[in-house]
Amino acid sequence: MHKFATSLRRRTSGTDQFRRCFSQLAQRQSSIEESGGVPIIPAFDYSPPPYTGPTAEEILRKRKEFLSPAMFCFYKKPLNIVHGKMQYLFDENGRRFLDGFGGIATVNCGHCHPDVVKAIINQTTTLQHSTILYLNHSMADFAAALAGKMPGDLKVVFFTNSGTEANELALMIARLYTGCQDIISLRNAYHGNAAGTMGATAQSNWKFNVVQSGVHHAVNPDPYRGQFGSDGEKYAKDVDDLIQFGTSGNIAGFIFEAIQGVGGIVELAPNYLPPVYKTIKKAGGLMIADEVQAGFARTGTNFWGFQNQGIVPDIVTMAKGIGNGIPLGAVVTTPEIAKVLARRSYFNTFGGNPVCTAAGHAVLKVIERENLQENAHVVGSYLKKRLISLKDKHEIIGDVRGRGLILGVELVTDRKLKTPAKTEILEIMETMKDLGVLVGKGGFYGNVFRITPPLCFTKEDADFLVDVMDYSISKL
């Protein structure tokens, strides 16, 4: 009787869930029809305080006069974002936008999450900065908590201020530890814009004509545009060839993003990293995982992107989601490898700042307590299915990829030739903004929507994003 009752409850629960889902879809469709086909942003019980600061025009004028001309904005009329709350942003007029970009995969917990804000304020009012030459529990507590999220013997943490800094330090550590200079990176990769990281980056859009030596770029294991499709083992052979024919046979390391962010949300082909791992180890090198965008539960299936291919690297770099918007980065490695920095004096004035590390520790706690990794998996899987259904409807969508809440939608004018839809994506992006949805753009050709929202995203948010994208594409 007990087993029957349990089974009945499960069936009833499943039926109820189906009915609720069907009811929500019906209500959403009804709302769209009532608004003349224009999707309606989900309800959100929050109003920002009135904005009394300078207008978008005033800010833009100052930017043009006093800031670097290298700085660029999205949209024909740049947005003046003045307030954020969880998965939403507000402009100077109080208009609400669904944030599908998350400050470039940075705002994991949600904008102005109260727990993170509280940690920052509490630490700021106590001690804003001293130096790592004195003891402070904030940095030590966060380092211990962060090490607790790492597999294997990855337990020694070096704090930095950004992802570029973290990757620069990781490359130097690999070279010091192995005594070799050659680094293997991937084509289409982006690892930063300083001297060493620009060398490891492999997109001409992001590389200046300065000396960049000691890096060899392997064929990118891109399942959509790559020559071997999804056959990871065939791509892996190129790494071995590079080492044999482009180096002395011994290398410092191999740096990779499990999902290339700036490169257009390209997830490395399945079964690619395990054979590469063996090749790198045979050549005496270290594996460096760049988790700046894919880390901190964003993929949903695992806390770190590299875990989705079943390897444990020697060094892991991170930033962005680590602090939910606070300038913070880190390098995590093993005790043995970490010793190399003690050969000389290594110092970073702001690395390990008490306010930043207090924020980082709060972020970890929020991700765990609010089960954001599971939410990224559930909502991200739902969002990806809906985007794939959109691909079946619109010829301009060439590929939908990624996992969790790091997803890419590549637009092409010809599916067979995979011709990048460079102009069309700008038009669609403008229309989506006008309807209340903000998404990112990337890829070498600038034709890929980068969807990396806060991990508190809901299925209702996912529906709205897809409905707006659908409507915007239809208006081309």
GROMACS .gro file of C-alpha atoms in nm:
model
  476
    1MET     CA    1   0.000   0.000   0.000
    2HIS     CA    2   0.284   0.237   0.089
    3LYS     CA    3   0.461   0.168  -0.243
    4PHE     CA    4   0.136   0.226  -0.432
    5ALA     CA    5   0.075   0.556  -0.250
    6THR     CA    6   0.430   0.672  -0.321
    7SER     CA    7   0.397   0.580  -0.686
    8LEU     CA    8   0.061   0.755  -0.706
    9ARG     CA    9   0.206   1.068  -0.550
   10ARG     CA   10   0.493   1.064  -0.799
   11ARG     CA   11   0.253   1.024  -1.092
   12THR     CA   12   0.025   1.292  -0.954
   13SER     CA   13   0.320   1.522  -0.891
   14GLY     CA   14   0.443   1.469  -1.247
   15THR     CA   15   0.095   1.533  -1.386
   16ASP     CA   16   0.059   1.848  -1.177
   17GLN     CA   17   0.399   1.969  -1.294
   18PHE     CA   18   0.299   1.908  -1.655
   19ARG     CA   19  -0.029   2.092  -1.603
   20ARG     CA   20   0.148   2.385  -1.441
   21CYS     CA   21   0.401   2.401  -1.723
   22PHE     CA   22   0.124   2.379  -1.985
   23SER     CA   23  -0.075   2.647  -1.800
   24GLN     CA   24   0.227   2.880  -1.787
   25LEU     CA   25   0.295   2.831  -2.159
   26ALA     CA   26  -0.070   2.898  -2.238
   27GLN     CA   27  -0.071   3.213  -2.024
   28ARG     CA   28   0.249   3.333  -2.188
   29GLN     CA   29   0.108   3.273  -2.536
   30SER     CA   30  -0.214   3.450  -2.439
   31SER     CA   31  -0.017   3.752  -2.311
   32ILE     CA   32   0.185   3.768  -2.633
   33GLU     CA   33  -0.133   3.757  -2.841
   34GLU     CA   34  -0.295   4.030  -2.632
   35SER     CA   35   0.009   4.255  -2.681
   36GLY     CA   36  -0.009   4.227  -3.057
   37GLY     CA   37   0.258   3.959  -3.079
   38VAL     CA   38   0.518   4.149  -2.873
   39PRO     CA   39   0.659   3.938  -2.584
   40ILE     CA   40   0.599   4.078  -2.234
   41ILE     CA   41   0.879   4.088  -1.976
   42PRO     CA   42   0.809   3.867  -1.668
   43ALA     CA   43   0.672   4.038  -1.358
   44PHE     CA   44   0.931   4.142  -1.099
   45ASP     CA   45   0.833   4.285  -0.762
   46TYR     CA   46   1.094   4.558  -0.736
   47SER     CA   47   1.128   4.923  -0.830
   48PRO     CA   48   1.464   5.103  -0.834
   49PRO     CA   49   1.508   5.437  -0.659
   50PRO     CA   50   1.472   5.748  -0.880
   51TYR     CA   51   1.787   5.830  -1.077
   52THR     CA   52   1.915   6.186  -1.051
   53GLY     CA   53   2.258   6.150  -1.214
   54PRO     CA   54   2.388   6.266  -1.554
   55THR     CA   55   2.212   6.160  -1.874
   56ALA     CA   56   2.342   5.912  -2.130
   57GLU     CA   57   2.432   6.203  -2.361
   58GLU     CA   58   2.640   6.374  -2.091
   59ILE     CA   59   2.825   6.054  -2.003
   60LEU     CA   60   2.892   5.974  -2.368
   61ARG     CA   61   3.033   6.324  -2.423
   62LYS     CA   62   3.277   6.279  -2.131
   63ARG     CA   63   3.376   5.933  -2.250
   64LYS     CA   64   3.463   6.068  -2.593
   65GLU     CA   65   3.665   6.354  -2.447
   66PHE     CA   66   3.843   6.190  -2.154
   67LEU     CA   67   3.850   5.813  -2.206
   68SER     CA   68   4.039   5.592  -2.448
   69PRO     CA   69   3.905   5.575  -2.806
   70ALA     CA   70   3.955   5.200  -2.781
   71MET     CA   71   3.647   5.181  -2.560
   72PHE     CA   72   3.331   5.089  -2.750
   73CYS     CA   73   2.964   5.043  -2.667
   74PHE     CA   74   2.686   4.811  -2.774
   75TYR     CA   75   2.388   4.961  -2.961
   76LYS     CA   76   2.341   5.267  -3.183
   77LYS     CA   77   2.223   5.462  -2.880
   78PRO     CA   78   2.430   5.333  -2.584
   79LEU     CA   79   2.240   5.238  -2.270
   80ASN     CA   80   2.298   5.425  -1.945
   81ILE     CA   81   2.260   5.142  -1.692
   82VAL     CA   82   2.216   5.290  -1.345
   83HIS     CA   83   2.077   5.010  -1.128
   84GLY     CA   84   2.077   4.631  -1.104
   85LYS     CA   85   1.876   4.375  -0.910
   86MET     CA   86   1.934   4.001  -0.952
   87GLN     CA   87   1.879   3.911  -1.321
   88TYR     CA   88   1.755   4.260  -1.417
   89LEU     CA   89   1.912   4.594  -1.506
   90PHE     CA   90   1.751   4.939  -1.513
   91ASP     CA   91   1.834   5.241  -1.729
   92GLU     CA   92   1.822   5.610  -1.639
   93ASN     CA   93   1.448   5.622  -1.708
   94GLY     CA   94   1.374   5.328  -1.478
   95ARG     CA   95   1.312   5.088  -1.765
   96ARG     CA   96   1.382   4.726  -1.678
   97PHE     CA   97   1.590   4.493  -1.896
   98LEU     CA   98   1.649   4.119  -1.864
   99ASP     CA   99   2.025   4.071  -1.842
  100GLY     CA  100   2.122   3.782  -2.067
  101PHE     CA  101   2.492   3.875  -2.063
  102GLY     CA  102   2.571   3.901  -1.691
  103GLY     CA  103   2.843   4.162  -1.738
  104ILE     CA  104   3.028   3.913  -1.963
  105ALA     CA  105   2.969   3.597  -1.756
  106THR     CA  106   3.061   3.784  -1.439
  107VAL     CA  107   2.746   3.839  -1.232
  108ASN     CA  108   2.683   3.479  -1.121
  109CYS     CA  109   2.480   3.540  -0.804
  110GLY     CA  110   2.269   3.822  -0.948
  111HIS     CA  111   2.314   4.199  -0.950
  112CYS     CA  112   2.355   4.349  -0.604
  113HIS     CA  113   2.286   4.020  -0.429
  114PRO     CA  114   2.217   4.123  -0.068
  115ASP     CA  115   2.458   3.872   0.086
  116VAL     CA  116   2.747   3.980  -0.135
  117VAL     CA  117   2.667   4.349  -0.080
  118LYS     CA  118   2.653   4.292   0.297
  119ALA     CA  119   2.992   4.118   0.298
  120ILE     CA  120   3.148   4.404   0.101
  121ILE     CA  121   3.001   4.673   0.328
  122ASN     CA  122   3.095   4.493   0.649
  123GLN     CA  123   3.455   4.446   0.539
  124THR     CA  124   3.484   4.800   0.399
  125THR     CA  125   3.371   4.954   0.727
  126THR     CA  126   3.618   4.735   0.919
  127LEU     CA  127   3.932   4.729   0.703
  128GLN     CA  128   3.939   4.834   0.340
  129HIS     CA  129   4.305   4.759   0.272
  130SER     CA  130   4.627   4.687   0.455
  131THR     CA  131   4.876   4.459   0.282
  132ILE     CA  132   4.937   4.085   0.263
  133LEU     CA  133   5.247   4.155   0.472
  134TYR     CA  134   5.009   4.157   0.768
  135LEU     CA  135   4.763   3.885   0.863
  136ASN     CA  136   4.396   3.919   0.778
  137HIS     CA  137   4.142   3.638   0.801
  138SER     CA  138   3.939   3.742   0.494
  139MET     CA  139   4.199   3.627   0.241
  140ALA     CA  140   4.287   3.307   0.431
  141ASP     CA  141   3.923   3.207   0.484
  142PHE     CA  142   3.837   3.253   0.119
  143ALA     CA  143   4.147   3.068   0.000
  144ALA     CA  144   4.054   2.770   0.218
  145ALA     CA  145   3.694   2.773   0.090
  146LEU     CA  146   3.810   2.802  -0.272
  147ALA     CA  147   4.058   2.516  -0.231
  148GLY     CA  148   3.767   2.310  -0.102
  149LYS     CA  149   3.599   2.341  -0.443
  150MET     CA  150   3.903   2.210  -0.633
  151PRO     CA  151   3.972   1.847  -0.730
  152GLY     CA  152   4.297   1.659  -0.674
  153ASP     CA  153   4.589   1.836  -0.509
  154LEU     CA  154   4.488   2.183  -0.628
  155LYS     CA  155   4.498   2.368  -0.298
  156VAL     CA  156   4.742   2.662  -0.313
  157VAL     CA  157   4.587   2.996  -0.411
  158PHE     CA  158   4.744   3.317  -0.547
  159PHE     CA  159   4.502   3.610  -0.572
  160THR     CA  160   4.515   3.862  -0.856
  161ASN     CA  161   4.293   4.145  -0.978
  162SER     CA  162   4.175   4.007  -1.313
  163GLY     CA  163   4.170   3.712  -1.551
  164THR     CA  164   4.452   3.859  -1.758
  165GLU     CA  165   4.671   3.884  -1.447
  166ALA     CA  166   4.582   3.530  -1.345
  167ASN     CA  167   4.674   3.389  -1.685
  168GLU     CA  168   4.998   3.589  -1.698
  169LEU     CA  169   5.097   3.443  -1.363
  170ALA     CA  170   4.997   3.089  -1.465
  171LEU     CA  171   5.213   3.104  -1.780
  172MET     CA  172   5.509   3.230  -1.579
  173ILE     CA  173   5.465   2.954  -1.318
  174ALA     CA  174   5.456   2.688  -1.590
  175ARG     CA  175   5.775   2.821  -1.748
  176LEU     CA  176   5.954   2.844  -1.416
  177TYR     CA  177   5.849   2.498  -1.301
  178THR     CA  178   5.938   2.314  -1.623
  179GLY     CA  179   6.240   2.520  -1.726
  180CYS     CA  180   6.089   2.539  -2.076
  181GLN     CA  181   5.950   2.838  -2.265
  182ASP     CA  182   5.715   2.693  -2.527
  183ILE     CA  183   5.341   2.717  -2.460
  184ILE     CA  184   5.069   2.546  -2.663
  185SER     CA  185   4.741   2.733  -2.696
  186LEU     CA  186   4.439   2.696  -2.925
  187ARG     CA  187   4.336   2.893  -3.229
  188ASN     CA  188   4.032   3.109  -3.153
  189ALA     CA  189   4.138   3.132  -2.787
  190TYR     CA  190   4.127   3.447  -2.576
  191HIS     CA  191   4.335   3.460  -2.257
  192GLY     CA  192   4.390   3.832  -2.196
  193ASN     CA  193   4.552   4.146  -2.335
  194ALA     CA  194   4.889   4.175  -2.161
  195ALA     CA  195   5.221   4.065  -2.312
  196GLY     CA  196   5.212   3.692  -2.236
  197THR     CA  197   4.838   3.643  -2.259
  198MET     CA  198   4.814   3.828  -2.588
  199GLY     CA  199   5.064   3.576  -2.719
  200ALA     CA  200   4.841   3.292  -2.601
  201THR     CA  201   4.535   3.460  -2.752
  202ALA     CA  202   4.475   3.349  -3.111
  203GLN     CA  203   4.239   3.594  -3.278
  204SER     CA  204   4.388   3.878  -3.482
  205ASN     CA  205   4.105   4.106  -3.362
  206TRP     CA  206   4.262   4.105  -3.013
  207LYS     CA  207   4.633   4.102  -3.100
  208PHE     CA  208   4.849   4.412  -3.148
  209ASN     CA  209   5.171   4.411  -3.350
  210VAL     CA  210   5.407   4.369  -3.056
  211VAL     CA  211   5.656   4.095  -2.975
  212GLN     CA  212   5.469   3.774  -2.887
  213SER     CA  213   5.697   3.473  -2.875
  214GLY     CA  214   5.707   3.121  -2.745
  215VAL     CA  215   5.344   3.026  -2.813
  216HIS     CA  216   5.224   2.770  -3.070
  217HIS     CA  217   4.855   2.753  -3.163
  218ALA     CA  218   4.693   2.417  -3.225
  219VAL     CA  219   4.395   2.352  -3.452
  220ASN     CA  220   4.079   2.446  -3.265
  221PRO     CA  221   3.858   2.147  -3.176
  222ASP     CA  222   3.545   2.334  -3.291
  223PRO     CA  223   3.254   2.093  -3.350
  224TYR     CA  224   3.074   2.344  -3.578
  225ARG     CA  225   3.345   2.500  -3.793
  226GLY     CA  226   3.635   2.260  -3.735
  227GLN     CA  227   3.765   2.023  -4.003
  228PHE     CA  228   3.704   1.710  -3.792
  229GLY     CA  229   3.358   1.798  -3.662
  230SER     CA  230   3.309   1.651  -3.313
  231ASP     CA  231   3.598   1.403  -3.330
  232GLY     CA  232   3.810   1.528  -3.041
  233GLU     CA  233   4.081   1.265  -3.080
  234LYS     CA  234   4.164   1.376  -3.436
  235TYR     CA  235   4.210   1.735  -3.321
  236ALA     CA  236   4.428   1.614  -3.035
  237LYS     CA  237   4.678   1.471  -3.284
  238ASP     CA  238   4.769   1.825  -3.392
  239VAL     CA  239   4.898   1.904  -3.043
  240ASP     CA  240   5.142   1.615  -3.066
  241ASP     CA  241   5.249   1.732  -3.414
  242LEU     CA  242   5.309   2.086  -3.288
  243ILE     CA  243   5.533   1.959  -3.012
  244GLN     CA  244   5.727   1.726  -3.240
  245PHE     CA  245   5.776   1.970  -3.528
  246GLY     CA  246   5.756   2.314  -3.364
  247THR     CA  247   5.943   2.275  -3.035
  248SER     CA  248   6.243   2.099  -2.884
  249GLY     CA  249   6.010   1.822  -2.777
  250ASN     CA  250   5.969   1.960  -2.427
  251ILE     CA  251   5.722   2.234  -2.341
  252ALA     CA  252   5.610   2.448  -2.047
  253GLY     CA  253   5.240   2.390  -2.079
  254PHE     CA  254   4.909   2.385  -2.260
  255ILE     CA  255   4.649   2.656  -2.184
  256PHE     CA  256   4.284   2.611  -2.275
  257GLU     CA  257   3.927   2.725  -2.212
  258ALA     CA  258   3.687   2.430  -2.186
  259ILE     CA  259   3.430   2.662  -2.345
  260GLN     CA  260   3.579   2.951  -2.542
  261GLY     CA  261   3.393   3.263  -2.435
  262VAL     CA  262   3.519   3.554  -2.646
  263GLY     CA  263   3.565   3.303  -2.930
  264GLY     CA  264   3.188   3.254  -2.951
  265ILE     CA  265   3.094   3.000  -2.681
  266VAL     CA  266   3.278   2.715  -2.852
  267GLU     CA  267   3.276   2.400  -2.640
  268LEU     CA  268   3.580   2.185  -2.713
  269ALA     CA  269   3.498   1.868  -2.904
  270PRO     CA  270   3.420   1.564  -2.684
  271ASN     CA  271   3.713   1.340  -2.586
  272TYR     CA  272   3.965   1.610  -2.678
  273LEU     CA  273   4.133   1.692  -2.348
  274PRO     CA  274   4.215   1.336  -2.223
  275PRO     CA  275   4.451   1.253  -2.515
  276VAL     CA  276   4.594   1.607  -2.508
  277TYR     CA  277   4.662   1.562  -2.137
  278LYS     CA  278   4.871   1.250  -2.210
  279THR     CA  279   5.062   1.429  -2.487
  280ILE     CA  280   5.141   1.731  -2.270
  281LYS     CA  281   5.256   1.516  -1.980
  282LYS     CA  282   5.480   1.315  -2.211
  283ALA     CA  283   5.642   1.644  -2.320
  284GLY     CA  284   5.694   1.748  -1.956
  285GLY     CA  285   5.437   2.028  -1.967
  286LEU     CA  286   5.161   2.148  -1.733
  287MET     CA  287   4.790   2.168  -1.812
  288ILE     CA  288   4.648   2.516  -1.748
  289ALA     CA  289   4.268   2.550  -1.735
  290ASP     CA  290   4.139   2.903  -1.800
  291GLU     CA  291   3.809   2.906  -1.608
  292VAL     CA  292   3.757   3.283  -1.624
  293GLN     CA  293   3.421   3.247  -1.803
  294ALA     CA  294   3.317   2.882  -1.768
  295GLY     CA  295   3.394   2.844  -1.397
  296PHE     CA  296   3.194   2.890  -1.077
  297ALA     CA  297   2.900   2.658  -1.157
  298ARG     CA  298   2.811   2.825  -1.488
  299THR     CA  299   2.813   2.503  -1.692
  300GLY     CA  300   2.564   2.348  -1.449
  301THR     CA  301   2.690   1.991  -1.489
  302ASN     CA  302   3.007   2.070  -1.293
  303PHE     CA  303   3.152   2.354  -1.089
  304TRP     CA  304   3.446   2.390  -1.332
  305GLY     CA  305   3.436   2.366  -1.710
  306PHE     CA  306   3.736   2.132  -1.736
  307GLN     CA  307   3.552   1.871  -1.525
  308ASN     CA  308   3.315   1.812  -1.817
  309GLN     CA  309   3.601   1.638  -2.001
  310GLY     CA  310   3.719   1.436  -1.703
  311ILE     CA  311   4.069   1.574  -1.645
  312VAL     CA  312   4.240   1.746  -1.352
  313PRO     CA  313   4.477   2.024  -1.466
  314ASP     CA  314   4.793   2.136  -1.289
  315ILE     CA  315   4.694   2.502  -1.275
  316VAL     CA  316   4.350   2.666  -1.280
  317THR     CA  317   4.293   3.036  -1.345
  318MET     CA  318   3.974   3.224  -1.263
  319ALA     CA  319   3.817   3.569  -1.242
  320LYS     CA  320   3.479   3.722  -1.345
  321GLY     CA  321   3.225   3.505  -1.157
  322ILE     CA  322   3.461   3.468  -0.862
  323GLY     CA  323   3.354   3.807  -0.722
  324ASN     CA  324   3.015   3.875  -0.886
  325GLY     CA  325   3.157   4.200  -1.028
  326ILE     CA  326   3.430   4.282  -0.776
  327PRO     CA  327   3.778   4.305  -0.942
  328LEU     CA  328   3.922   3.971  -0.838
  329GLY     CA  329   4.109   3.681  -0.994
  330ALA     CA  330   4.303   3.379  -0.875
  331VAL     CA  331   4.549   3.109  -0.973
  332VAL     CA  332   4.517   2.772  -0.799
  333THR     CA  333   4.784   2.505  -0.825
  334THR     CA  334   4.952   2.226  -0.630
  335PRO     CA  335   5.188   2.277  -0.333
  336GLU     CA  336   5.481   2.141  -0.534
  337ILE     CA  337   5.429   2.371  -0.832
  338ALA     CA  338   5.356   2.671  -0.609
  339LYS     CA  339   5.707   2.657  -0.463
  340VAL     CA  340   5.861   2.806  -0.778
  341LEU     CA  341   5.740   3.157  -0.688
  342ALA     CA  342   5.942   3.145  -0.367
  343ARG     CA  343   6.264   3.148  -0.570
  344ARG     CA  344   6.233   3.525  -0.591
  345SER     CA  345   6.007   3.788  -0.436
  346TYR     CA  346   5.658   3.768  -0.589
  347PHE     CA  347   5.416   4.038  -0.477
  348ASN     CA  348   5.079   4.180  -0.576
  349THR     CA  349   4.964   4.489  -0.384
  350PHE     CA  350   4.591   4.435  -0.431
  351GLY     CA  351   4.590   4.057  -0.478
  352GLY     CA  352   4.406   3.925  -0.172
  353ASN     CA  353   4.252   4.261  -0.079
  354PRO     CA  354   4.021   4.200   0.221
  355VAL     CA  355   3.714   4.361   0.060
  356CYS     CA  356   3.754   4.161  -0.262
  357THR     CA  357   3.817   3.830  -0.086
  358ALA     CA  358   3.523   3.889   0.150
  359ALA     CA  359   3.306   3.933  -0.160
  360GLY     CA  360   3.450   3.618  -0.319
  361HIS     CA  361   3.380   3.414  -0.007
  362ALA     CA  362   3.022   3.543   0.000
  363VAL     CA  363   2.980   3.444  -0.366
  364LEU     CA  364   3.085   3.085  -0.292
  365LYS     CA  365   2.837   3.065  -0.005
  366VAL     CA  366   2.550   3.202  -0.218
  367ILE     CA  367   2.623   2.957  -0.503
  368GLU     CA  368   2.608   2.667  -0.259
  369ARG     CA  369   2.318   2.783  -0.043
  370GLU     CA  370   2.093   2.884  -0.333
  371ASN     CA  371   2.187   2.577  -0.538
  372LEU     CA  372   2.281   2.793  -0.836
  373GLN     CA  373   2.476   2.516  -1.008
  374GLU     CA  374   2.164   2.300  -1.024
  375ASN     CA  375   1.963   2.601  -1.143
  376ALA     CA  376   2.220   2.668  -1.416
  377HIS     CA  377   2.180   2.308  -1.529
  378VAL     CA  378   1.800   2.295  -1.519
  379VAL     CA  379   1.726   2.640  -1.661
  380GLY     CA  380   2.021   2.626  -1.901
  381SER     CA  381   1.908   2.291  -2.044
  382TYR     CA  382   1.556   2.427  -2.086
  383LEU     CA  383   1.686   2.744  -2.252
  384LYS     CA  384   1.909   2.547  -2.489
  385LYS     CA  385   1.618   2.324  -2.597
  386ARG     CA  386   1.408   2.630  -2.670
  387LEU     CA  387   1.693   2.788  -2.868
  388ILE     CA  388   1.735   2.467  -3.069
  389SER     CA  389   1.364   2.477  -3.151
  390LEU     CA  390   1.421   2.833  -3.271
  391LYS     CA  391   1.695   2.705  -3.499
  392ASP     CA  392   1.443   2.470  -3.659
  393LYS     CA  393   1.224   2.774  -3.731
  394HIS     CA  394   1.481   3.028  -3.856
  395GLU     CA  395   1.739   2.953  -4.128
  396ILE     CA  396   1.963   3.231  -4.002
  397ILE     CA  397   2.052   3.028  -3.691
  398GLY     CA  398   2.339   2.803  -3.790
  399ASP     CA  399   2.431   2.656  -3.453
  400VAL     CA  400   2.321   2.647  -3.088
  401ARG     CA  401   2.587   2.532  -2.843
  402GLY     CA  402   2.728   2.541  -2.493
  403ARG     CA  403   2.592   2.405  -2.167
  404GLY     CA  404   2.430   2.537  -1.854
  405LEU     CA  405   2.408   2.915  -1.867
  406ILE     CA  406   2.698   2.970  -2.105
  407LEU     CA  407   2.528   2.934  -2.443
  408GLY     CA  408   2.601   3.052  -2.796
  409VAL     CA  409   2.372   3.111  -3.095
  410GLU     CA  410   2.566   3.150  -3.421
  411LEU     CA  411   2.395   3.339  -3.703
  412VAL     CA  412   2.473   3.269  -4.068
  413THR     CA  413   2.328   3.388  -4.398
  414ASP     CA  414   2.395   3.048  -4.559
  415ARG     CA  415   2.386   2.732  -4.348
  416LYS     CA  416   2.581   2.526  -4.599
  417LEU     CA  417   2.862   2.779  -4.641
  418LYS     CA  418   2.830   2.899  -4.279
  419THR     CA  419   2.859   3.260  -4.397
  420PRO     CA  420   2.870   3.486  -4.089
  421ALA     CA  421   2.562   3.709  -4.049
  422LYS     CA  422   2.761   4.011  -3.932
  423THR     CA  423   2.508   4.282  -4.019
  424GLU     CA  424   2.196   4.088  -3.932
  425ILE     CA  425   2.310   4.015  -3.577
  426LEU     CA  426   2.340   4.388  -3.508
  427GLU     CA  427   1.983   4.449  -3.623
  428ILE     CA  428   1.847   4.162  -3.413
  429MET     CA  429   2.045   4.278  -3.112
  430GLU     CA  430   1.899   4.630  -3.141
  431THR     CA  431   1.544   4.497  -3.162
  432MET     CA  432   1.599   4.267  -2.866
  433LYS     CA  433   1.727   4.561  -2.661
  434ASP     CA  434   1.421   4.767  -2.759
  435LEU     CA  435   1.202   4.482  -2.633
  436GLY     CA  436   1.389   4.456  -2.302
  437VAL     CA  437   1.652   4.183  -2.350
  438LEU     CA  438   2.028   4.236  -2.334
  439VAL     CA  439   2.263   3.970  -2.473
  440GLY     CA  440   2.630   3.968  -2.567
  441LYS     CA  441   2.801   3.923  -2.902
  442GLY     CA  442   3.126   3.750  -2.991
  443GLY     CA  443   3.307   3.500  -3.206
  444PHE     CA  444   3.586   3.584  -3.450
  445TYR     CA  445   3.332   3.716  -3.703
  446GLY     CA  446   3.114   3.887  -3.444
  447ASN     CA  447   2.812   3.677  -3.544
  448VAL     CA  448   2.748   3.478  -3.226
  449PHE     CA  449   2.506   3.571  -2.950
  450ARG     CA  450   2.672   3.509  -2.614
  451ILE     CA  451   2.410   3.419  -2.355
  452THR     CA  452   2.568   3.419  -2.008
  453PRO     CA  453   2.307   3.551  -1.762
  454PRO     CA  454   2.319   3.550  -1.383
  455LEU     CA  455   2.274   3.196  -1.250
  456CYS     CA  456   1.948   3.298  -1.077
  457PHE     CA  457   1.782   3.304  -1.423
  458THR     CA  458   1.437   3.140  -1.428
  459LYS     CA  459   1.248   2.942  -1.691
  460GLU     CA  460   1.017   3.243  -1.731
  461ASP     CA  461   1.323   3.454  -1.808
  462ALA     CA  462   1.441   3.192  -2.057
  463ASP     CA  463   1.102   3.194  -2.229
  464PHE     CA  464   1.104   3.572  -2.255
  465LEU     CA  465   1.457   3.577  -2.398
  466VAL     CA  466   1.372   3.316  -2.663
  467ASP     CA  467   1.037   3.478  -2.749
  468VAL     CA  468   1.210   3.815  -2.795
  469MET     CA  469   1.482   3.659  -3.010
  470ASP     CA  470   1.217   3.481  -3.217
  471TYR     CA  471   1.019   3.803  -3.265
  472SER     CA  472   1.334   4.004  -3.348
  473ILE     CA  473   1.453   3.755  -3.609
  474SER     CA  474   1.104   3.755  -3.765
  475LYS     CA  475   1.127   4.133  -3.806
  476LEU     CA  476   1.447   4.120  -4.016
   0.00000   0.00000   0.00000
